[in-house]
């Protein structure tokens, strides 16, 4: 297989297929490109309760524009959105109907550099009672997760309380900081981390780098984790930036490859996902193969979401939205992944389910890896099937 980059020895080119590439233009949304992913084809017609082999995407509207380095996105009760600026270290509220922006405030202690900064956001399941918002961010010394109280009654720009750190000491790097956080169906907090370019950390179960973490809302290990005194849930990851649960409450994660294969993985506790020993499907004992994989030029995946029976995956370098219809077996997709929006909006960073057949998608053209167009960056509302 031809490598995605000319040299695997340079940190930013070989260790970071995640954010390489630049914006491209032009596409026919009604005719997605021929699939070149390695997912196996469907072997038979799906039962009626499974998604169709072929899907569709319609752009309903552009909710808002002119966002600076947006990264994390979370929905508030009622339908408004919170969006984090990676480099600006700010959180803003976006009206879910009008797109009007309100600055909540800055998160103190954030030290943006390279792929680090203010990254993932999550709204507490108990938000109605405590108004807590969780954030994953890079400091001068580490990556950490903190919770902040959001007081809507205070003036704009001063609505965030002081960060209450619940987990510190996640290794940081110029690249591969992970950063996605989400509350699962079990109401526990999950986080995807990166190995910071130090590949050995992914296999070191004593390190928080190159892992998926599972913790209580207070940052403590959860009963049922692979090791009782550890928040580590799975390991052997290069750089996890997408987390989502399907209709059966199964956890999925998107992960950047190096030169060959990006991955979509079905996550099970205590399992080893291979990095740096394997990349993509190898069939080697002791390692979990991905359910689907892509050439790094076609994906460099970031956020994922589940809707209408499929996982929807944002592509940075690939500049497209991938649809992966699930078969129910978790061993392979129902049909080959299908690409949409190729090159139309540039790099895509975050996908969030908006209920039913709707998705929110955040572009990522102001993060230093693309040439922004007027209006970048923006949040799109999609109707999907």
Coordinates of C-alpha atoms in Angstrom, one line a residue, residues 4 8-9 39 45 63 69 104 106 130 137 162 180 191 196 198 236 239 243 280 286 310 312 328 358 377:
X4 CA 0.1 8.6 2.8
X8 CA 7.4 8.3 8.4
X9 CA 10.3 9.7 10.3
X39 CA -14.5 -2.5 4.7
X45 CA -29.8 -8.0 2.1
X63 CA -26.6 27.3 11.9
X69 CA -10.7 27.0 15.8
X104 CA -19.7 32.2 28.2
X106 CA -12.5 31.6 29.0
X130 CA -26.0 21.3 38.8
X137 CA -7.8 20.7 27.8
X162 CA -13.5 28.2 38.1
X180 CA -12.9 13.8 23.0
X191 CA -12.3 10.2 27.3
X196 CA 1.7 12.3 22.2
X198 CA 5.7 8.6 22.1
X236 CA -3.2 0.3 22.3
X239 CA -5.0 9.1 18.9
X243 CA -16.5 8.4 20.7
X280 CA -5.3 -1.6 10.6
X286 CA -4.0 -10.5 21.2
X310 CA -25.1 4.2 11.1
X312 CA -21.2 9.0 11.0
X328 CA -25.6 -5.7 14.2
X358 CA -30.5 15.1 12.2
X377 CA -15.6 27.9 10.5

